XYZ file of C-alpha atoms in Angstrom:
677
model
C 10.643 0.872 -28.037
C 11.564 -2.343 -26.201
C 8.512 -1.971 -23.968
C 6.191 -1.287 -26.903
C 7.456 -4.152 -29.056
C 5.560 -6.964 -27.238
C 2.322 -4.956 -27.372
C 2.702 -4.320 -31.087
C 3.536 -7.976 -31.663
C 0.416 -9.204 -29.839
C -1.768 -6.710 -31.687
C -0.356 -7.723 -35.060
C -0.734 -11.422 -34.184
C -4.400 -11.062 -33.267
C -5.209 -8.836 -36.244
C -3.430 -11.190 -38.660
C -5.151 -14.232 -37.129
C -8.613 -12.702 -37.497
C -7.862 -11.542 -41.045
C -6.597 -14.986 -42.020
C -9.624 -16.579 -40.370
C -11.970 -14.358 -42.390
C -10.184 -15.127 -45.652
C -10.195 -18.856 -44.906
C -13.887 -18.819 -43.999
C -14.975 -17.281 -47.275
C -12.605 -19.108 -49.668
C -13.133 -21.656 -47.957
C -9.756 -23.084 -46.844
C -10.034 -25.520 -43.932
C -6.289 -25.798 -43.018
C -5.897 -22.022 -42.998
C -9.116 -21.661 -40.999
C -7.868 -24.078 -38.338
C -4.394 -22.512 -38.190
C -5.804 -18.985 -37.937
C -8.219 -20.050 -35.182
C -5.413 -21.689 -33.197
C -3.235 -18.578 -33.612
C -6.117 -16.377 -32.440
C -6.704 -18.472 -29.316
C -2.950 -18.484 -28.586
C -2.894 -14.708 -28.966
C -5.680 -14.425 -26.375
C -3.638 -16.502 -23.954
C -0.586 -14.295 -24.418
C -2.727 -11.181 -24.075
C -4.298 -12.193 -20.755
C -1.137 -13.694 -19.297
C 1.529 -11.103 -20.141
C -0.110 -8.066 -21.782
C -3.130 -7.196 -19.639
C -2.646 -3.518 -20.355
C -3.332 -4.158 -24.031
C -6.544 -5.986 -23.075
C -7.708 -2.727 -21.504
C -6.770 -0.804 -24.659
C -8.786 -3.250 -26.775
C -11.769 -2.894 -24.441
C -11.697 0.893 -24.729
C -11.662 0.447 -28.517
C -14.845 -1.676 -28.276
C -12.858 -4.761 -29.226
C -13.033 -6.513 -25.864
C -12.889 -10.255 -25.237
C -16.608 -10.737 -25.884
C -16.457 -9.108 -29.309
C -13.329 -11.029 -30.237
C -14.753 -14.349 -29.093
C -18.028 -13.814 -30.930
C -16.134 -12.854 -34.092
C -13.906 -15.924 -33.823
C -16.856 -18.316 -33.466
C -18.968 -16.638 -36.147
C -16.110 -16.882 -38.620
C -15.903 -20.582 -37.812
C -19.639 -20.935 -38.442
C -19.283 -18.992 -41.704
C -16.527 -21.370 -42.728
C -18.708 -24.361 -41.912
C -21.521 -23.006 -44.052
C -19.130 -22.421 -46.958
C -17.471 -25.828 -46.644
C -20.708 -27.830 -46.386
C -23.262 -28.374 -49.114
C -26.090 -25.883 -49.457
C -28.687 -28.434 -48.436
C -26.834 -28.941 -45.137
C -27.355 -25.391 -43.910
C -30.256 -26.659 -41.835
C -27.871 -28.988 -39.974
C -25.960 -26.037 -38.633
C -29.045 -24.073 -37.601
C -29.223 -25.687 -34.146
C -25.478 -25.150 -33.733
C -25.866 -21.434 -34.430
C -28.826 -21.297 -32.017
C -26.769 -23.056 -29.308
C -23.907 -20.637 -29.892
C -26.239 -17.660 -29.457
C -27.646 -19.285 -26.304
C -24.127 -19.611 -24.905
C -23.463 -15.902 -25.379
C -26.806 -15.045 -23.790
C -25.772 -17.220 -20.847
C -22.475 -15.354 -20.642
C -24.346 -12.040 -20.414
C -26.627 -13.474 -17.702
C -23.610 -14.628 -15.652
C -22.070 -11.169 -15.963
C -25.289 -9.474 -14.797
C -25.660 -11.789 -11.792
C -21.955 -11.405 -10.907
C -22.509 -7.647 -10.643
C -25.366 -8.265 -8.186
C -23.227 -10.673 -6.154
C -20.364 -8.162 -6.020
C -22.747 -5.512 -4.744
C -23.982 -7.746 -1.943
C -20.355 -8.428 -0.991
C -19.302 -4.763 -1.015
C -19.872 -3.787 2.599
C -19.905 -0.173 3.822
C -17.332 -1.089 6.494
C -14.264 -3.281 6.018
C -12.482 -4.524 9.126
C -9.399 -6.382 10.275
C -8.559 -7.675 13.754
C -12.263 -7.508 14.637
C -14.737 -10.363 15.082
C -17.296 -9.642 12.357
C -18.836 -13.130 12.179
C -22.257 -11.655 12.970
C -22.319 -10.212 9.438
C -22.744 -13.676 7.824
C -19.347 -13.485 6.159
C -18.472 -16.209 3.670
C -15.828 -17.196 1.164
C -15.979 -15.531 -2.229
C -17.091 -17.283 -5.429
C -14.287 -18.207 -7.835
C -12.691 -15.128 -9.378
C -13.479 -16.584 -12.798
C -17.173 -16.077 -12.056
C -17.020 -12.885 -10.041
C -14.335 -10.583 -11.388
C -12.870 -11.914 -14.635
C -15.438 -11.903 -17.425
C -12.766 -12.028 -20.115
C -11.087 -15.087 -18.649
C -14.475 -16.688 -18.007
C -15.604 -16.315 -21.610
C -12.284 -17.623 -22.841
C -12.378 -20.692 -20.569
C -16.088 -21.490 -20.917
C -16.041 -20.800 -24.665
C -12.987 -22.866 -25.548
C -14.912 -26.179 -25.803
C -17.350 -24.570 -28.261
C -14.511 -23.061 -30.304
C -12.610 -26.344 -30.423
C -15.791 -28.197 -31.357
C -16.476 -25.832 -34.235
C -12.869 -26.152 -35.412
C -13.116 -29.947 -35.226
C -16.282 -29.875 -37.303
C -14.570 -27.689 -39.895
C -11.748 -30.234 -40.096
C -13.853 -33.420 -40.112
C -17.210 -32.211 -41.456
C -18.854 -33.981 -38.491
C -21.488 -31.669 -36.862
C -21.464 -33.779 -33.702
C -18.073 -32.326 -32.727
C -19.466 -28.777 -32.707
C -22.576 -29.933 -30.869
C -20.464 -31.676 -28.215
C -18.225 -28.669 -27.686
C -21.204 -26.343 -27.399
C -22.856 -28.702 -24.932
C -19.788 -28.592 -22.684
C -19.698 -24.778 -22.863
C -23.407 -24.552 -22.041
C -23.035 -26.881 -19.050
C -20.099 -24.824 -17.730
C -22.147 -21.641 -18.143
C -25.190 -23.109 -16.384
C -23.074 -24.362 -13.488
C -21.453 -20.931 -13.127
C -24.803 -19.169 -13.232
C -26.210 -21.563 -10.652
C -23.268 -20.957 -8.306
C -23.798 -17.196 -8.472
C -27.584 -17.421 -8.063
C -27.116 -19.456 -4.882
C -25.016 -16.558 -3.507
C -28.045 -14.279 -3.802
C -30.166 -16.385 -1.442
C -30.821 -14.506 1.833
C -29.052 -17.184 3.849
C -25.956 -17.111 1.625
C -25.309 -13.398 1.184
C -23.657 -11.144 3.801
C -25.595 -8.723 5.956
C -27.210 -5.752 4.229
C -25.911 -2.212 4.419
C -28.103 -1.092 7.323
C -27.360 -4.262 9.262
C -23.629 -3.659 8.809
C -23.942 -0.053 9.963
C -25.946 -1.091 13.028
C -23.313 -3.711 13.817
C -20.560 -1.110 13.396
C -22.278 1.304 15.784
C -22.619 -1.511 18.324
C -18.940 -2.390 17.954
C -17.924 1.234 18.530
C -20.093 1.353 21.647
C -18.586 -1.893 22.947
C -14.919 -1.245 22.123
C -15.071 2.466 23.044
C -12.008 3.664 21.100
C -10.241 6.746 22.395
C -7.425 7.414 19.906
C -7.099 6.546 16.232
C -4.545 6.635 13.439
C -6.178 8.103 10.317
C -4.647 7.258 6.975
C -5.519 7.629 3.306
C -3.194 7.276 0.342
C -1.890 5.218 -2.534
C -0.685 1.638 -2.435
C 2.998 2.612 -2.178
C 2.426 5.054 0.698
C 1.438 2.513 3.363
C 4.906 2.781 4.944
C 3.880 6.222 6.207
C 1.249 4.636 8.449
C 3.180 1.465 9.247
C 5.946 3.365 11.026
C 3.408 4.513 13.638
C 1.832 1.122 14.353
C 4.057 0.118 17.250
C 3.895 3.479 19.083
C 0.113 3.445 18.581
C -0.209 -0.060 20.015
C 1.743 0.976 23.144
C -0.598 3.838 24.053
C -2.614 3.681 27.264
C -5.963 4.189 25.532
C -7.961 1.972 23.192
C -6.450 2.604 19.768
C -7.996 2.044 16.362
C -6.772 2.522 12.797
C -9.133 4.382 10.447
C -8.614 3.891 6.699
C -10.487 5.151 3.647
C -9.379 2.861 0.773
C -10.393 -0.807 0.792
C -7.091 -2.010 -0.664
C -5.188 -0.299 2.147
C -6.546 -2.764 4.728
C -4.079 -5.376 3.463
C -1.229 -2.853 3.074
C -1.103 -2.139 6.797
C 1.616 -4.221 8.427
C 1.064 -6.804 11.147
C -0.636 -5.289 14.191
C -3.187 -6.264 16.812
C -4.830 -2.838 16.721
C -8.389 -2.994 15.285
C -8.588 -1.661 11.725
C -11.731 -0.123 10.233
C -12.030 1.079 6.648
C -14.791 3.618 5.990
C -14.841 4.432 2.259
C -17.958 6.617 2.314
C -18.100 10.017 3.997
C -21.536 9.228 5.435
C -20.111 6.177 7.201
C -17.075 8.143 8.384
C -19.344 10.671 10.068
C -20.646 7.965 12.430
C -17.400 8.465 14.364
C -18.833 11.775 15.585
C -21.098 9.968 18.032
C -18.499 7.447 19.192
C -16.110 7.630 22.143
C -13.213 8.398 19.797
C -11.487 11.589 20.937
C -8.239 12.039 18.973
C -7.115 11.188 15.455
C -3.405 11.076 14.626
C -2.458 11.927 11.030
C 0.888 10.703 9.633
C 0.240 12.288 6.213
C -1.975 14.721 4.346
C -4.382 13.565 1.665
C -7.371 14.848 -0.231
C -9.671 12.892 2.075
C -8.191 14.397 5.235
C -10.489 17.404 4.911
C -13.497 15.082 5.200
C -12.613 13.787 8.646
C -11.571 17.242 9.870
C -15.259 18.181 9.635
C -16.107 16.011 12.659
C -16.417 18.571 15.489
C -16.139 16.102 18.390
C -12.611 15.008 17.479
C -9.231 16.606 18.028
C -6.690 16.153 15.253
C -2.919 16.138 15.376
C -0.378 15.922 12.564
C 2.680 13.768 13.321
C 4.079 13.396 9.776
C 5.801 10.232 8.578
C 9.276 11.635 9.034
C 11.004 14.948 9.524
C 13.513 16.566 7.235
C 14.560 20.023 6.123
C 12.455 19.811 2.986
C 9.511 22.132 2.534
C 7.160 19.138 2.671
C 7.970 18.838 6.381
C 6.297 22.192 7.061
C 3.359 22.021 4.675
C 0.779 24.828 5.061
C -1.900 22.143 5.405
C -0.598 21.540 8.933
C -2.505 24.589 10.181
C -5.756 22.675 9.619
C -4.997 20.442 12.615
C -5.581 21.232 16.284
C -1.961 20.431 17.082
C 1.255 19.563 15.274
C 3.508 17.051 17.004
C 7.183 17.195 16.105
C 10.328 15.442 17.261
C 12.321 18.324 18.739
C 13.137 22.042 18.743
C 14.437 22.003 15.152
C 11.009 21.221 13.718
C 9.397 23.897 15.875
C 11.869 26.424 14.481
C 11.246 25.123 10.959
C 7.530 25.876 11.207
C 8.216 29.338 12.622
C 10.627 30.188 9.802
C 8.313 28.801 7.114
C 5.466 31.122 8.195
C 2.786 28.721 6.995
C 0.225 29.727 9.625
C 1.013 27.154 12.335
C 0.762 28.783 15.772
C 3.784 27.955 17.946
C 1.428 27.227 20.851
C -0.031 24.343 18.826
C 3.364 22.681 18.263
C 4.289 19.938 20.739
C 7.647 18.137 20.915
C 7.255 14.379 21.416
C 10.458 12.937 19.963
C 10.340 9.971 17.589
C 8.955 6.929 19.459
C 9.823 4.638 16.524
C 13.533 5.187 17.135
C 13.654 3.135 20.319
C 14.623 0.232 18.040
C 17.780 2.061 16.845
C 20.874 0.953 18.759
C 23.405 3.627 19.839
C 26.961 4.000 18.564
C 29.279 1.339 19.981
C 32.619 2.460 18.585
C 34.436 1.981 15.266
C 33.954 -1.134 13.109
C 35.396 -4.208 14.794
C 35.356 -6.553 11.813
C 37.177 -6.609 8.516
C 34.669 -4.436 6.700
C 33.048 -1.040 7.176
C 29.340 -1.472 6.479
C 28.001 1.553 4.608
C 24.290 2.097 4.132
C 23.437 4.164 1.054
C 19.752 5.106 1.450
C 18.863 7.896 -0.990
C 15.422 9.425 -0.973
C 13.179 9.726 -4.030
C 12.971 12.562 -6.548
C 9.831 14.231 -5.152
C 7.143 16.124 -7.004
C 8.757 19.535 -7.449
C 11.649 18.614 -9.735
C 14.260 20.022 -7.346
C 17.638 18.444 -8.253
C 18.609 18.507 -4.575
C 15.858 16.090 -3.568
C 17.700 12.900 -4.478
C 21.325 12.075 -5.152
C 20.467 9.052 -7.302
C 20.386 10.935 -10.600
C 23.439 13.189 -10.369
C 25.653 11.506 -7.771
C 24.391 7.999 -7.073
C 26.643 6.119 -9.460
C 29.718 8.139 -8.462
C 29.053 7.518 -4.771
C 28.561 3.804 -5.272
C 31.672 3.487 -7.443
C 33.761 5.298 -4.827
C 32.438 3.074 -2.037
C 32.896 -0.119 -4.041
C 36.453 0.919 -4.894
C 37.458 0.492 -1.236
C 38.139 -3.224 -0.627
C 37.285 -2.804 3.045
C 33.727 -1.600 2.408
C 30.575 -3.631 2.432
C 27.708 -1.683 0.844
C 24.022 -1.924 1.726
C 21.958 -0.155 -0.935
C 18.377 0.610 0.112
C 16.626 2.947 -2.354
C 13.382 4.722 -1.524
C 10.361 2.643 -2.642
C 9.114 5.544 -4.804
C 12.399 5.991 -6.695
C 11.656 6.525 -10.386
C 7.913 7.023 -9.893
C 8.092 10.653 -11.083
C 11.384 11.064 -12.930
C 12.396 8.163 -15.225
C 16.033 9.250 -14.898
C 15.949 8.258 -11.235
C 14.589 4.830 -12.090
C 17.247 4.321 -14.759
C 20.034 5.427 -12.404
C 18.713 3.056 -9.744
C 18.973 0.136 -12.181
C 22.536 1.094 -13.110
C 23.526 1.290 -9.441
C 22.139 -2.191 -8.849
C 24.165 -3.517 -11.758
C 27.332 -1.904 -10.378
C 26.751 -3.746 -7.116
C 26.172 -7.080 -8.859
C 29.376 -6.665 -10.868
C 31.312 -5.831 -7.689
C 29.965 -8.949 -5.985
C 31.050 -11.147 -8.877
C 34.584 -9.780 -8.472
C 34.668 -10.708 -4.771
C 34.966 -14.089 -3.138
C 35.159 -15.450 0.337
C 33.681 -17.859 2.809
C 29.938 -18.189 2.989
C 27.966 -19.146 6.093
C 27.108 -22.820 6.268
C 23.804 -23.557 4.645
C 21.160 -24.160 7.266
C 17.467 -23.913 7.754
C 17.431 -21.220 10.438
C 16.471 -18.354 8.120
C 13.828 -20.469 6.398
C 12.419 -21.505 9.767
C 12.351 -17.916 11.049
C 10.784 -16.700 7.807
C 8.082 -19.346 8.027
C 7.318 -18.448 11.625
C 7.227 -14.709 10.945
C 5.041 -15.200 7.872
C 2.683 -17.358 9.902
C 2.260 -14.585 12.442
C 2.136 -11.594 10.106
C 0.497 -12.739 6.870
C -2.820 -14.304 6.005
C -3.020 -17.123 3.489
C -5.674 -15.903 1.077
C -6.959 -17.604 -2.023
C -6.332 -15.594 -5.173
C -10.108 -15.159 -5.496
C -10.585 -13.877 -1.930
C -12.432 -10.553 -1.695
C -12.702 -8.122 1.211
C -15.545 -10.105 2.825
C -13.537 -13.327 2.824
C -10.502 -11.502 4.209
C -12.653 -10.046 7.003
C -13.713 -13.602 7.828
C -10.119 -14.848 7.960
C -8.639 -11.788 9.712
C -10.839 -11.822 12.757
C -9.835 -10.833 16.298
C -6.152 -11.780 16.809
C -5.166 -14.364 19.422
C -3.905 -13.056 22.743
C -0.178 -12.346 22.790
C 0.296 -12.220 19.036
C 1.948 -8.784 19.101
C 4.637 -9.994 21.519
C 5.151 -13.130 19.449
C 5.602 -11.010 16.301
C 8.202 -8.881 18.091
C 10.200 -11.948 19.095
C 9.867 -13.543 15.644
C 11.015 -10.334 13.946
C 14.134 -10.131 16.109
C 14.900 -13.790 15.408
C 14.390 -13.297 11.660
C 16.705 -10.273 11.524
C 19.440 -12.164 13.367
C 19.068 -15.153 11.048
C 18.990 -12.929 7.951
C 22.252 -11.141 8.663
C 23.899 -14.383 9.794
C 22.999 -16.019 6.478
C 24.919 -13.413 4.436
C 28.683 -13.312 3.873
C 30.200 -10.306 5.636
C 32.050 -9.347 2.440
C 29.041 -9.374 0.111
C 27.311 -6.137 -0.894
C 23.531 -6.191 -0.568
C 20.638 -4.568 -2.438
C 17.922 -4.249 0.188
C 14.373 -3.830 -1.070
C 10.985 -4.861 0.203
C 9.742 -4.657 3.758
C 12.397 -6.917 5.260
C 14.831 -6.073 6.623
C 13.368 -2.777 7.786
C 15.281 0.501 7.548
C 16.064 0.589 11.273
C 17.491 -2.934 11.089
C 19.840 -1.614 8.405
C 20.718 1.302 10.712
C 21.791 -1.167 13.385
C 23.965 -3.088 10.927
C 25.623 -0.015 9.355
C 28.717 1.854 10.551
C 28.032 4.805 8.255
C 25.031 6.294 6.452
C 25.170 8.087 3.110
C 21.875 9.730 2.223
C 20.130 12.907 1.113
C 18.284 15.677 2.909
C 15.461 13.493 4.230
C 13.934 12.035 7.351
C 16.359 9.103 7.034
C 19.136 11.413 8.223
C 17.118 12.669 11.206
C 16.264 9.123 12.263
C 19.843 7.886 11.845
C 21.036 10.594 14.225
C 19.413 8.579 17.030
C 22.325 6.150 16.665
C 25.026 8.811 17.016
C 26.988 7.165 14.180
C 28.746 9.146 11.416
C 26.699 10.085 8.376
C 27.166 11.923 5.087
C 24.763 13.876 2.895
C 25.149 14.283 -0.850
C 24.903 17.877 -2.037
C 23.229 17.933 -5.453
C 21.411 21.202 -4.781
C 23.944 23.399 -6.597
C 24.613 25.368 -3.389
C 28.073 25.938 -1.968
C 28.826 23.739 1.055
C 28.475 26.586 3.582
C 25.152 27.653 2.105
C 24.026 24.014 1.974
C 24.755 23.523 5.681
C 23.009 26.776 6.521
C 19.930 25.948 4.470
C 19.501 22.449 5.897
C 20.078 22.085 9.666
C 20.193 18.273 9.487
C 23.414 18.596 7.469
C 25.307 20.571 10.107
C 26.848 17.482 11.689
C 27.307 15.588 8.422
C 30.147 15.120 6.007
C 28.969 16.849 2.828
C 29.757 14.928 -0.347
C 29.905 16.584 -3.756
C 28.374 14.839 -6.798
C 31.816 13.579 -7.868
C 32.124 11.693 -4.528
C 35.677 13.002 -4.011
C 35.246 13.061 -0.228
C 34.442 9.352 0.195
C 38.014 8.150 1.047
C 38.398 10.738 3.808
C 34.954 9.906 5.165
C 35.802 6.208 5.415
C 39.088 7.039 7.145
C 37.210 9.008 9.828
C 34.838 6.093 10.387
C 37.702 3.629 10.845
C 39.622 5.990 13.153
C 37.260 7.903 15.502
C 40.076 10.201 16.593
C 39.896 11.715 13.098
C 36.146 12.222 13.392
C 35.666 15.911 14.134
C 31.883 15.808 14.040
C 31.050 13.515 16.990
C 30.141 16.358 19.383
C 28.203 18.130 16.648
C 26.166 14.957 16.047
C 25.303 14.655 19.741
C 24.165 18.285 19.876
C 22.225 18.002 16.639
C 20.539 14.840 17.900
C 19.166 16.761 20.904
C 18.113 19.604 18.630
C 16.323 17.365 16.132
C 14.937 14.605 18.359
C 14.727 16.203 21.784
C 16.086 14.891 25.081
C 16.598 11.196 25.846
C 14.510 11.451 29.037
C 11.609 11.037 29.319
C 11.468 8.579 26.434
C 9.727 9.461 23.204
C 7.032 6.856 23.851
C 6.299 8.432 27.233
C 6.089 11.895 25.685
C 3.878 10.536 22.879
C 1.603 8.927 25.434
C 1.397 12.114 27.480
C 0.560 14.172 24.394
C -2.276 11.791 23.526
C -3.683 11.943 27.063
C -3.574 15.751 27.069
C -5.297 16.070 23.701
C -7.910 13.469 24.677
C -8.637 15.516 27.785
C -9.036 18.639 25.629
C -11.443 16.749 23.359
C -13.577 15.639 26.307
C -13.707 19.165 27.699
C -14.669 20.464 24.258
C -17.530 17.966 24.067
C -18.824 19.062 27.457
C -18.801 22.703 26.404
C -20.562 21.858 23.144
C -23.243 19.894 24.992
C -23.793 22.731 27.461
C -23.989 25.256 24.647
C -26.496 23.194 22.723
C -28.585 22.664 25.852
C -28.776 26.419 26.466
C -29.469 27.357 22.838
C -32.148 24.800 22.009
C -35.359 25.365 24.011
C -36.911 22.351 25.692
C -40.507 21.192 25.182
C -43.230 23.439 26.562
C -44.944 22.090 29.690
C -48.426 20.690 29.158
C -51.208 23.091 29.983
C -53.977 22.270 32.484
C -57.324 22.338 30.630
C -58.842 24.135 33.625
C -56.495 27.050 33.102
C -57.480 27.519 29.480
C -60.090 30.239 28.880
C -62.584 29.092 26.277
C -63.049 31.454 23.349
C -65.973 33.882 23.708
C -68.574 34.178 20.941
C -68.313 37.342 18.929
């Protein structure tokens, strides 16, 4: 009800304003007409500033901004005709004609803006690639290109105010002046858009872009790519593979399918190409690309699997004991790369059609950033990271602890005066089950209340964090105008300067050090957003509390103690048996009764009876420490690239033997002329 109240209020305000305007126009009542018009314009401002969803509802009801603006101005004209004498109707004829001309101009601007958008919608979107040959340019103002409702409101306001002034003063010149300003604004906007359609001002055409793309592929000669498609909140699944991809021996590339995803990919020097259309995607078949790495499954994955010259491997975006980690879709790939023996066994037990010979253990190259266990906490506080996963799609109560156990766990941790809590919820928490979102909000409030009850020294205020943030932002983000479109972003995100990747690595390390140094050691933290990253929280924490998820598998790389909340309804023995990642964990019940004992074991390692089990489980889940995961990842890529090249050779030989060549030309002397009958 609280969410719906503002929408209802805006709707009632607009409806009442239009009704009052109609009544005032036909009475006529000039003060009411002016007040109703002002209320209507104010309602439009509220609608477009805070209730954009309602603007969409109005549009679907055929009451969009154009209809509302026309109605508002026509009611003003009707009021003018009623207020004035009958013999003055001819005075307002030109005003009505100018008003109609303004709306015709608005329609013309909208039509031309569609044409401009089409010329600026390229079949290939790039990042980290020099695409200046495509005649890229900055985008027209968003008011002209993508916001017809705002444009009509802004350009039409002078006309509306002029009409209102005429109604108040009975001076037609006010309406004429306002309409003149609106017409000039419309003509200027139309002229700006028409200039963008000139051959010298618009980007390269579709065929020119495709020819340029083919030439770039031939010049860069990519060998291995990361293929990703998904929603806006799923970009983290690809981002975790950026650094291992950049360290490969070959020439890597990132292949995307959604235009918006180009800006969701984190800072990297690897070339990024977005190919929205299947026909454009198929051009990869004739490139030097040999292997595509898939961190997730999507509906568009099947499209790229059709390319016969490529080998495909599924690496997943994390490994856990959940069924999603052994999805039957995995059998569509040439190989499945997993961290260690546990995942191989998981696929065998799941019987989803993945041949064991196609499973390759490569470790988790991302985990090189996770620091190993260095003994019990040395400071005053035990830093506990609570990182629950999200609720998932299947409604299984064991997916996340947030709903049934989250508040109990947080209360138990906050009750210990020697605990400092880092709460890092999954970015998708609450996206499926509203109960998870509500529990997440309550947990955050518990943490805020606990912080208000604590006090202590704070680090001296300084500019180190601000300086590090500025430097990291400079290296990793692009400063776009709000009206920038994909073409303008391609222009600004050209080939990166040499050494940027190393500079980003140094700036990230400096930022993390400055971030943690800026926080009081006693203060609990709610960690959201991309910074600090999950692995940075791993390195700060002495203990992890989580769910059955890939977070647990990754944390095992540190060798530190961890606990898993059991909200599955299974007995503890059955829970440990069902989920191998739990075997070296402290299992916590939903009432969080085991938290005090867990904290005692963290403070006193001699009471920790799971240290050896964690070391063994780490080898089972993540594989051996030597050779490193990055080396094994690199070797797996080289082997699969070699298989792809051999496959291409066999295909070429097969095609050469199956397709007959041209017949040799015949010597005319050898041809016997036909004999007469």
